[in-house]
Protein backbone atom coordinates (compact mmCIF):
# COMPACT_ATOMS: atom_id res chain seq x y z
CA UNK A 1 0.00 0.00 0.00
CA UNK A 2 1.47 3.27 -1.01
CA UNK A 3 1.08 6.51 1.00
CA UNK A 4 -0.06 9.88 -0.35
CA UNK A 5 2.21 11.58 -2.76
CA UNK A 6 4.41 14.35 -1.28
CA UNK A 7 2.68 16.97 -3.38
CA UNK A 8 -0.76 16.09 -2.02
CA UNK A 9 0.57 15.80 1.55
CA UNK A 10 2.41 19.13 1.50
CA UNK A 11 -0.23 21.08 -0.46
CA UNK A 12 -2.97 21.47 2.18
CA UNK A 13 -0.41 21.95 4.96
CA UNK A 14 1.31 24.69 2.99
CA UNK A 15 -1.97 26.53 2.33
CA UNK A 16 -2.92 26.23 5.99
CA UNK A 17 0.40 27.69 7.05
CA UNK A 18 -0.08 30.65 4.69
CA UNK A 19 -3.53 31.26 6.15
CA UNK A 20 -2.14 31.18 9.68
CA UNK A 21 0.53 33.71 8.73
CA UNK A 22 -2.07 36.04 7.23
CA UNK A 23 -4.23 35.81 10.34
CA UNK A 24 -1.20 36.49 12.54
CA UNK A 25 -0.24 39.51 10.40
CA UNK A 26 -3.77 40.93 10.55
CA UNK A 27 -3.90 40.39 14.29
CA UNK A 28 -0.60 42.20 14.68
CA UNK A 29 -1.84 45.17 12.64
CA UNK A 30 -5.04 45.28 14.67
CA UNK A 31 -3.10 45.26 17.94
CA UNK A 32 -0.81 48.00 16.61
CA UNK A 33 -3.79 50.14 15.57
CA UNK A 34 -5.41 49.62 18.99
CA UNK A 35 -2.19 50.62 20.71
CA UNK A 36 -1.85 53.78 18.60
CA UNK A 37 -5.47 54.71 19.27
CA UNK A 38 -5.00 54.13 23.00
CA UNK A 39 -1.88 56.30 22.99
CA UNK A 40 -3.67 59.06 21.08
CA UNK A 41 -6.67 59.11 23.40
CA UNK A 42 -4.44 59.04 26.48
CA UNK A 43 -2.40 61.96 25.16
CA UNK A 44 -5.58 64.01 24.67
CA UNK A 45 -6.74 63.65 28.28
CA UNK A 46 -4.45 66.47 29.56
CA UNK A 47 -5.88 68.68 26.83
CA UNK A 48 -9.38 67.97 28.14
CA UNK A 49 -8.21 68.96 31.63
CA UNK A 50 -6.75 72.18 30.27
CA UNK A 51 -9.94 73.06 28.39
CA UNK A 52 -12.02 72.36 31.50
CA UNK A 53 -9.85 74.81 33.42
CA UNK A 54 -10.26 77.29 30.56
CA UNK A 55 -14.05 77.12 30.98
CA UNK A 56 -13.58 77.94 34.65
CA UNK A 57 -11.49 80.97 33.77
CA UNK A 58 -14.18 82.12 31.32
CA UNK A 59 -16.61 82.09 34.23
CA UNK A 60 -14.18 84.15 36.29
CA UNK A 61 -14.00 86.68 33.45
CA UNK A 62 -17.79 87.08 33.44
CA UNK A 63 -17.87 87.46 37.21
CA UNK A 64 -15.16 90.14 37.33
CA UNK A 65 -16.36 93.26 39.16
CA UNK A 66 -13.63 95.74 38.29
CA UNK A 67 -11.44 96.68 35.38
CA UNK A 68 -8.43 95.21 37.15
CA UNK A 69 -10.14 91.87 37.74
CA UNK A 70 -11.34 91.82 34.12
CA UNK A 71 -7.85 92.46 32.75
CA UNK A 72 -6.34 89.78 35.00
CA UNK A 73 -8.98 87.19 34.04
CA UNK A 74 -8.63 88.03 30.33
CA UNK A 75 -4.84 87.61 30.49
CA UNK A 76 -5.18 84.25 32.26
CA UNK A 77 -7.74 83.10 29.71
CA UNK A 78 -5.48 84.07 26.83
CA UNK A 79 -2.63 82.11 28.41
CA UNK A 80 -4.84 79.04 28.78
CA UNK A 81 -5.91 79.15 25.13
CA UNK A 82 -2.30 79.53 23.99
CA UNK A 83 -1.23 76.59 26.15
CA UNK A 84 -4.03 74.39 24.78
CA UNK A 85 -3.05 75.26 21.22
CA UNK A 86 0.61 74.46 21.83
CA UNK A 87 -0.31 71.18 23.52
CA UNK A 88 -2.46 70.13 20.58
CA UNK A 89 0.25 71.03 18.06
CA UNK A 90 2.72 69.01 20.13
CA UNK A 91 0.49 65.95 19.95
CA UNK A 92 0.13 66.46 16.19
CA UNK A 93 3.91 66.48 15.87
CA UNK A 94 4.15 63.14 17.69
CA UNK A 95 2.11 61.60 14.90
CA UNK A 96 4.07 63.38 12.16
CA UNK A 97 1.27 65.89 11.54
CA UNK A 98 2.41 69.44 10.83
CA UNK A 99 0.75 72.66 9.62
CA UNK A 100 1.50 73.88 6.12
CA UNK A 101 3.35 77.13 5.50
CA UNK A 102 1.78 78.43 2.32
CA UNK A 103 1.74 82.25 2.61
CA UNK A 104 3.93 83.76 -0.10
CA UNK A 105 3.91 80.61 -2.24
CA UNK A 106 2.14 80.01 -5.52
CA UNK A 107 -1.22 78.30 -5.10
CA UNK A 108 -0.88 74.52 -5.50
CA UNK A 109 -4.17 72.64 -6.17
CA UNK A 110 -2.68 69.50 -4.59
CA UNK A 111 -2.33 71.24 -1.24
CA UNK A 112 -4.56 74.30 -1.35
CA UNK A 113 -8.14 75.29 -2.07
CA UNK A 114 -8.55 78.86 -3.34
CA UNK A 115 -11.54 80.44 -1.60
CA UNK A 116 -10.98 84.09 -2.53
CA UNK A 117 -8.88 86.65 -4.40
CA UNK A 118 -7.49 90.06 -3.49
CA UNK A 119 -5.88 92.71 -5.73
CA UNK A 120 -2.18 93.29 -5.07
CA UNK A 121 0.05 95.72 -6.99
CA UNK A 122 3.35 93.79 -6.63
CA UNK A 123 2.70 90.11 -5.87
CA UNK A 124 2.57 87.72 -8.86
CA UNK A 125 -0.84 86.47 -9.86
CA UNK A 126 -1.90 83.45 -7.79
CA UNK A 127 0.38 84.10 -4.81
CA UNK A 128 -1.08 83.09 -1.45
CA UNK A 129 -1.72 86.20 0.62
CA UNK A 130 -3.31 84.59 3.68
CA UNK A 131 -4.83 81.39 5.01
CA UNK A 132 -8.46 81.23 6.07
CA UNK A 133 -8.19 77.59 7.16
CA UNK A 134 -4.82 76.06 8.07
CA UNK A 135 -3.71 73.10 6.00
CA UNK A 136 -1.97 70.08 7.52
CA UNK A 137 0.34 67.34 6.30
CA UNK A 138 0.93 63.88 7.69
CA UNK A 139 4.43 63.07 6.60
CA UNK A 140 4.58 64.12 2.96
CA UNK A 141 0.86 63.49 2.29
CA UNK A 142 -1.82 66.17 2.52
CA UNK A 143 -4.03 65.54 5.53
CA UNK A 144 -6.20 68.62 4.92
CA UNK A 145 -5.79 71.24 2.17
CA UNK A 146 -5.29 74.85 3.17
CA UNK A 147 -8.08 77.31 2.31
CA UNK A 148 -6.31 80.35 0.91
CA UNK A 149 -6.83 83.82 -0.54
CA UNK A 150 -4.58 84.57 -3.52
CA UNK A 151 -3.46 87.71 -5.30
CA UNK A 152 -4.75 89.01 -8.61
CA UNK A 153 -3.32 91.92 -10.64
CA UNK A 154 -4.61 95.35 -9.71
CA UNK A 155 -4.09 98.24 -7.31
CA UNK A 156 -4.58 97.58 -3.64
CA UNK A 157 -7.99 98.85 -2.46
CA UNK A 158 -7.97 102.04 -0.42
CA UNK A 159 -8.45 101.50 3.31
CA UNK A 160 -11.92 102.20 4.58
CA UNK A 161 -12.29 105.50 6.47
CA UNK A 162 -12.23 105.17 10.22
CA UNK A 163 -15.69 105.54 11.76
CA UNK A 164 -16.30 108.74 13.69
CA UNK A 165 -17.04 108.06 17.38
CA UNK A 166 -20.66 108.65 18.29
CA UNK A 167 -19.78 111.17 20.99
CA UNK A 168 -17.78 113.26 18.52
CA UNK A 169 -20.57 113.07 15.94
CA UNK A 170 -23.15 114.24 18.47
CA UNK A 171 -20.94 117.09 19.62
CA UNK A 172 -20.38 118.19 16.05
CA UNK A 173 -24.08 118.05 15.17
CA UNK A 174 -24.93 120.03 18.31
CA UNK A 175 -22.71 122.96 17.16
CA UNK A 176 -24.03 123.07 13.61
CA UNK A 177 -25.37 126.61 14.11
CA UNK A 178 -22.73 129.28 14.92
CA UNK A 179 -23.21 131.06 18.23
CA UNK A 180 -24.39 134.66 17.87
CA UNK A 181 -22.39 137.43 19.51
CA UNK A 182 -23.67 140.76 20.78
CA UNK A 183 -22.66 144.09 19.32
CA UNK A 184 -20.55 144.88 22.36
CA UNK A 185 -18.72 141.56 22.06
CA UNK A 186 -17.97 142.30 18.42
CA UNK A 187 -16.88 145.87 19.39
CA UNK A 188 -18.84 147.50 16.61
CA UNK A 189 -19.48 151.30 16.71
CA UNK A 190 -22.93 152.37 17.79
CA UNK A 191 -25.27 153.97 15.31
CA UNK A 192 -25.47 157.78 15.53
CA UNK A 193 -29.27 157.73 15.28
CA UNK A 194 -29.47 155.78 18.52
CA UNK A 195 -27.55 158.55 20.35
CA UNK A 196 -29.78 161.32 18.96
CA UNK A 197 -32.90 159.41 20.01
CA UNK A 198 -31.63 159.17 23.60
CA UNK A 199 -30.83 162.94 23.72
CA UNK A 200 -34.23 163.88 22.36
CA UNK A 201 -36.02 161.83 25.02
CA UNK A 202 -33.97 163.46 27.77
CA UNK A 203 -34.82 166.91 26.56
JSON list of C-alpha atoms in Angstrom, two decimals, residues 195-203:
[
{"chain": "A", "resi": 195, "resn": "UNK", "atom": "CA", "xyz": [-27.55, 158.55, 20.35]},
{"chain": "A", "resi": 196, "resn": "UNK", "atom": "CA", "xyz": [-29.78, 161.32, 18.96]},
{"chain": "A", "resi": 197, "resn": "UNK", "atom": "CA", "xyz": [-32.90, 159.41, 20.01]},
{"chain": "A", "resi": 198, "resn": "UNK", "atom": "CA", "xyz": [-31.63, 159.17, 23.60]},
{"chain": "A", "resi": 199, "resn": "UNK", "atom": "CA", "xyz": [-30.83, 162.94, 23.72]},
{"chain": "A", "resi": 200, "resn": "UNK", "atom": "CA", "xyz": [-34.23, 163.88, 22.36]},
{"chain": "A", "resi": 201, "resn": "UNK", "atom": "CA", "xyz": [-36.02, 161.83, 25.02]},
{"chain": "A", "resi": 202, "resn": "UNK", "atom": "CA", "xyz": [-33.97, 163.46, 27.77]},
{"chain": "A", "resi": 203, "resn": "UNK", "atom": "CA", "xyz": [-34.82, 166.91, 26.56]}
]
